[in-house]
Coordinates of C-alpha atoms in Angstrom, one line a residue:
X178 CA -33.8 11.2 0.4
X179 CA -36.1 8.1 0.6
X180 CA -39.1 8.2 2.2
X181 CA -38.6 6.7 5.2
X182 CA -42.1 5.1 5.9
X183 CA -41.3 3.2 2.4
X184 CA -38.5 1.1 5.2
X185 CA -40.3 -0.7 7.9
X186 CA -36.8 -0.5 9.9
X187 CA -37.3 3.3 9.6
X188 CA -40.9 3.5 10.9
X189 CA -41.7 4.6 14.8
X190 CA -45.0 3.1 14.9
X191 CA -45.6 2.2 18.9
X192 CA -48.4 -0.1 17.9
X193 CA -46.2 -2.9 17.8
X194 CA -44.2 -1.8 20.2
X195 CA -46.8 -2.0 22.7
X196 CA -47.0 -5.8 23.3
X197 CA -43.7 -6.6 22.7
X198 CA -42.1 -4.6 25.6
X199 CA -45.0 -6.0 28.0
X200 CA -43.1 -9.1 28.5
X201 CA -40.0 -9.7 30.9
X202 CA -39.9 -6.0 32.1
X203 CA -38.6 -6.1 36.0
X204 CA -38.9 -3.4 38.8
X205 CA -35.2 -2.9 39.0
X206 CA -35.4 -2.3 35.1
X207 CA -35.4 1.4 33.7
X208 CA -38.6 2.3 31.8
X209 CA -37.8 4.8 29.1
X210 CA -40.8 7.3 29.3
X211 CA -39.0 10.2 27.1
X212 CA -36.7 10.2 24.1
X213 CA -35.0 13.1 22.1
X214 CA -33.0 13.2 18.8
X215 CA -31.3 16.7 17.9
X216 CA -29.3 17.7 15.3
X217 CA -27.6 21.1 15.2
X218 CA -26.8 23.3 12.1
X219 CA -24.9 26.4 11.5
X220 CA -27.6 27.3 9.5
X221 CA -30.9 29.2 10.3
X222 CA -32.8 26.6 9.0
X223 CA -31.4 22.5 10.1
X224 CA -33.6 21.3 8.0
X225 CA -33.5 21.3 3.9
X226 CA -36.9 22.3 2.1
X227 CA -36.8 19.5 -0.2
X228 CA -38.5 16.8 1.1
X229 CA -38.9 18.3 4.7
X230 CA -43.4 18.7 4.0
X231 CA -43.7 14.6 4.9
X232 CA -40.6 14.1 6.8
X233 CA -42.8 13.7 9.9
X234 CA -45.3 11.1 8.2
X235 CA -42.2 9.6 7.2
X236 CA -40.3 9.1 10.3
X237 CA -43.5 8.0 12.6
X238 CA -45.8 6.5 9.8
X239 CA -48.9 9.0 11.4
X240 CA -49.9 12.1 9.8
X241 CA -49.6 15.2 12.3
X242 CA -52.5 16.0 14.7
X243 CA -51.1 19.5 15.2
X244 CA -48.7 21.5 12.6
X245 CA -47.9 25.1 14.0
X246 CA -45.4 27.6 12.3
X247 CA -44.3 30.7 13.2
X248 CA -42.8 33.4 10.7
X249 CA -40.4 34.5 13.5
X250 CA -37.3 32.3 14.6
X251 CA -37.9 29.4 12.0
X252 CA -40.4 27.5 14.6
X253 CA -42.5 24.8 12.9
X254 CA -44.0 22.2 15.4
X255 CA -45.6 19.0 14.0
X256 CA -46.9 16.5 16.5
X257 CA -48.8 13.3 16.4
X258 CA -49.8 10.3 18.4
X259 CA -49.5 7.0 17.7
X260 CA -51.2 4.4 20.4
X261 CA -49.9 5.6 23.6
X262 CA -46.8 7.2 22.3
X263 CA -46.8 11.4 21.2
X264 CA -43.9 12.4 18.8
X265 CA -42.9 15.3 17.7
X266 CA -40.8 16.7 15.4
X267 CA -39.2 20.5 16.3
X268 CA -37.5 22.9 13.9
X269 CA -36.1 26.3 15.8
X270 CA -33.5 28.2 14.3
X271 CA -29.7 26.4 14.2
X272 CA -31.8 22.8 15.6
X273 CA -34.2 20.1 14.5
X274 CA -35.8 17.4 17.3
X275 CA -37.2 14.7 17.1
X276 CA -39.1 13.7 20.4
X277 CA -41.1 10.4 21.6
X278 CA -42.7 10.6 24.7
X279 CA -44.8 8.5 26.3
X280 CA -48.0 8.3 28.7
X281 CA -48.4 11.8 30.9
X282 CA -48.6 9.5 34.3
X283 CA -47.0 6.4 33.6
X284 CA -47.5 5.6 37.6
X285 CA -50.3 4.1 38.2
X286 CA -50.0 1.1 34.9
X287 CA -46.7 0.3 35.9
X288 CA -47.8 0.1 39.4
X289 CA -50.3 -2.5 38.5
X290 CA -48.7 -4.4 36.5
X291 CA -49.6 -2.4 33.0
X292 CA -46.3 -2.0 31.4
X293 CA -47.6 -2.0 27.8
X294 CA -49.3 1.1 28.8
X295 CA -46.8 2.9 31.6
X296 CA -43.8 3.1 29.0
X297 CA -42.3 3.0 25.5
X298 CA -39.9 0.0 27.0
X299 CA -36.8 -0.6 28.9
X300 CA -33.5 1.1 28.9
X301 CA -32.2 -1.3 25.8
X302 CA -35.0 -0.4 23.3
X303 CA -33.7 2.8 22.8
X304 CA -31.7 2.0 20.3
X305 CA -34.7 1.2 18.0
X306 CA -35.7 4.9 18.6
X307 CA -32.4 5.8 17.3
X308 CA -32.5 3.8 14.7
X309 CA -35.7 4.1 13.3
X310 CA -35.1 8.5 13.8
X311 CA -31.7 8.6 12.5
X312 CA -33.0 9.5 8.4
X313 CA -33.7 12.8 10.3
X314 CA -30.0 13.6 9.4
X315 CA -30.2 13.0 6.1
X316 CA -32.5 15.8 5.9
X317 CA -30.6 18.0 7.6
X318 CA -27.9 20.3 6.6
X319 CA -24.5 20.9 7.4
X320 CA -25.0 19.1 11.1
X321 CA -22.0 19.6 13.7
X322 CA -22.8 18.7 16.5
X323 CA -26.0 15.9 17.7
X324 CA -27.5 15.4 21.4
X325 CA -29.4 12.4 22.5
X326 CA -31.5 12.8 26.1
X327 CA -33.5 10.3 27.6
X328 CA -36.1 10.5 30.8
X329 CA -35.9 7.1 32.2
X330 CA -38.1 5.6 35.5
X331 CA -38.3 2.9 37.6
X332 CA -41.8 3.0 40.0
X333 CA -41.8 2.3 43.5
X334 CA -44.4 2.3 46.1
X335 CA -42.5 3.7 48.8
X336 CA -39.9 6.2 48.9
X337 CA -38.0 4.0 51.3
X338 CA -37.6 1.6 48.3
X339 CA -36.5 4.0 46.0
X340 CA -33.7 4.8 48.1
X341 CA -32.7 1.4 48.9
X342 CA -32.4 1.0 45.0
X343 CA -30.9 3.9 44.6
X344 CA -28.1 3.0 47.0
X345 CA -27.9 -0.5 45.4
X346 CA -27.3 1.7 42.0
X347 CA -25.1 4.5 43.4
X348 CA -23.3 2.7 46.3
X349 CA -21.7 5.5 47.5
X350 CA -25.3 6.7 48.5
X351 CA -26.0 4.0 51.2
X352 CA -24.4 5.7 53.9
X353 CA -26.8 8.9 53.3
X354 CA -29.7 6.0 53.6
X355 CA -32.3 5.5 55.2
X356 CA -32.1 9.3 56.7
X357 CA -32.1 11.0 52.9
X358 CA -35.7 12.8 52.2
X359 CA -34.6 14.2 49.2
X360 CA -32.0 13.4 46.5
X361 CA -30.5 14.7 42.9
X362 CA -27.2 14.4 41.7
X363 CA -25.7 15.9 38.3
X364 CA -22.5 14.6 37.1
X365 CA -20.8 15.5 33.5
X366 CA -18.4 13.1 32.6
X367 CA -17.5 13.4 29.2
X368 CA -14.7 11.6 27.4
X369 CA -13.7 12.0 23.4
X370 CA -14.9 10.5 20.6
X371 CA -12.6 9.7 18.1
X372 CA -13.3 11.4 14.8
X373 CA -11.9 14.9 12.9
X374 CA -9.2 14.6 15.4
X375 CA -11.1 13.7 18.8
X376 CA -14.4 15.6 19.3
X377 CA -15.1 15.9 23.6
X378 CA -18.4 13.9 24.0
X379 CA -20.3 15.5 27.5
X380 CA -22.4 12.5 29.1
X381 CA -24.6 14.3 31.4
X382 CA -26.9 12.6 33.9
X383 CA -29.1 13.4 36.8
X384 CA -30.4 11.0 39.6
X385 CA -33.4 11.9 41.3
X386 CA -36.1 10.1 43.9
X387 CA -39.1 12.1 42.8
X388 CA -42.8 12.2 43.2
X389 CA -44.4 10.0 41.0
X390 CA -46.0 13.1 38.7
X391 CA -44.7 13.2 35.1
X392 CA -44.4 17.1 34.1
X393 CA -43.6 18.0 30.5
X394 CA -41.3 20.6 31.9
X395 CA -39.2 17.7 34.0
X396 CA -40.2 20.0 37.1
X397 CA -39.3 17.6 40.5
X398 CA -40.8 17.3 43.7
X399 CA -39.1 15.8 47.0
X400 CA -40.2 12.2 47.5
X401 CA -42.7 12.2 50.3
X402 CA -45.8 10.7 48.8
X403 CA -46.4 7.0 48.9
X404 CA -46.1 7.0 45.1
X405 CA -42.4 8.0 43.9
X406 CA -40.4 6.8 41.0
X407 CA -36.3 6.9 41.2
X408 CA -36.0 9.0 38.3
X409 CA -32.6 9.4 35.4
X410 CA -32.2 11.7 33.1
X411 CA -29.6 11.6 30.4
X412 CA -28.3 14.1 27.9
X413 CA -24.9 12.7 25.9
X414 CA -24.2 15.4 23.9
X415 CA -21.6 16.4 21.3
X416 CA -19.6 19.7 22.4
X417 CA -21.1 23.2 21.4
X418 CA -17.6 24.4 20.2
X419 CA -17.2 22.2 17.4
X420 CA -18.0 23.9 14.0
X421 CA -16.8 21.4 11.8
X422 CA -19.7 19.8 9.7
X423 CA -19.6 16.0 10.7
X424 CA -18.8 13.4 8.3
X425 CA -21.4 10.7 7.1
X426 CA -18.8 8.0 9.1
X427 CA -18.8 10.9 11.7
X428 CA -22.5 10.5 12.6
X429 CA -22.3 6.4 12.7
X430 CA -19.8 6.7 14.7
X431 CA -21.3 9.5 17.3
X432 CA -25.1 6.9 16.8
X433 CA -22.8 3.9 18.2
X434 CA -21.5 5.9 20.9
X435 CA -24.9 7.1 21.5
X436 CA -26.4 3.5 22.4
X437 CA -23.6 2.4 24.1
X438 CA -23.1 5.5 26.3
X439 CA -26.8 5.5 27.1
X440 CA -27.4 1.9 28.3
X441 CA -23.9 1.9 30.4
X442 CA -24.7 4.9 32.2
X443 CA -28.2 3.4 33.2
X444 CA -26.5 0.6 34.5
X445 CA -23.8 2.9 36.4
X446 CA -21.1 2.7 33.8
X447 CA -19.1 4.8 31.9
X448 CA -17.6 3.2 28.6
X449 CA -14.3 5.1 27.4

């Protein structure tokens, strides 16, 4: 495998990234705050020995901060910061992620008027993160099935506007407004992608109007401060019954579907 921070395309360095995504970013605009790669293996171990020491320098361009292993269950954990930006790169037994998250309380900067520093960007950039992580396959082995989740935001200083945009995203929802204090909705919706014979695809997403409180654990409060943020999640996943090892046309064609999946169902829409 090439080194990956030998290809500028490959690199996740947020230093850049940090003024470019300042510009032209609008309040009805998701802000991606979280970002997850996975690749699953029937094999204890995803990941391949050879080469797997500077995969992590080699997908972010940093050193790790923080290595940790563990004897038991295959755990390594390598993380590392970059600007505003923490990745990290996972390896549990069968799995391998690769994780960019961004500022703890992204509130307050967004709020103001701080975008460069309340996000890693909008909705459309993540398909730079894919991008720039997908050389973590080639260091994996025997992958059959891959998962792509996103936190996005949008801030709001009112819960009473988060629900108006909420009903302007979800129209079914106006009729529950203005009288809704608290909201989540879950809704898989999966279709097929077309590869070894139609694999299912789930597309998983969760609307929420939560307090404006970022929690590692994606914990979520009712809305009843003055400081909320209408809140997606989305997990578009291959299905955990296929066993067949995926094809190097397979995965391109499971990384389109990613991107394309993941900015429609921001914007309400599924793509079949």
């Amino acid at each position: 495998m090439q080194k990956c921070y030998n290809n500028q395309n490959c690199r996740l360095v947020l230093l850049k990234w940090r003024n470019k995504f300042a510009v032209g970013l609008v309040m009805t605009e998701w802000f991606l705050q979280h970002v997850r790669l996975t690749a699953f293996s029937p094999l204890l171990k995803a990941l391949r020995s050879e080469g797997s020491e500077a995969l992590f320098e080699g997908l972010t361009g940093i050193e790790p901060e923080f290595d940790e292993k563990r004897l038991q269950g295959g755990f390594r954990r390598r993380a590392g910061v970059a600007g505003i930006t923490r990745f990290e790169l996972l390896e549990q037994l069968h799995r391998v992620d690769l994780t960019m998250q961004g500022p703890v309380d992204p509130l307050a900067a967004a709020l103001e008027g701080r975008v460069s520093e309340a996000a890693l960007g909008n909705i459309s950039n993540i398909q730079e993160f894919v991008d720039a992580g997908w050389p973590l396959l080639d260091q994996c082995a025997d992958i059959t099935r891959l998962a792509l989740g996103a936190l996005l935001f949008i801030p709001y200083s009112s819960a009473e506007d988060a629900y108006a945009e909420l009903s302007r995203k979800i129209d079914w929802t106006t009729a529950r407004y203005p009288k809704t204090k608290d909201f989540m909705l879950q809704i898989n919706y999966p279709t097929v992608v077309e590869i070894q014979g139609g694999i299912p695809l789930n597309r998983i997403f969760s609307w929420a109007v939560a307090t404006a409180r970022f929690d590692p654990a994606l914990v979520i409060e009712p809305a009843t401060s003055n400081e909320v943020w209408l809140q997606l999640t989305i997990d578009i996943n291959t299905d955990v019954k296929n066993q067949v090892v995926l094809r190097q046309d397979d995965l391109q064609e499971i990384k389109n579907q990613f991107i394309r999946q993941a900015i429609g169902m921001s914007r309400g829409l599924f793509h079949d």
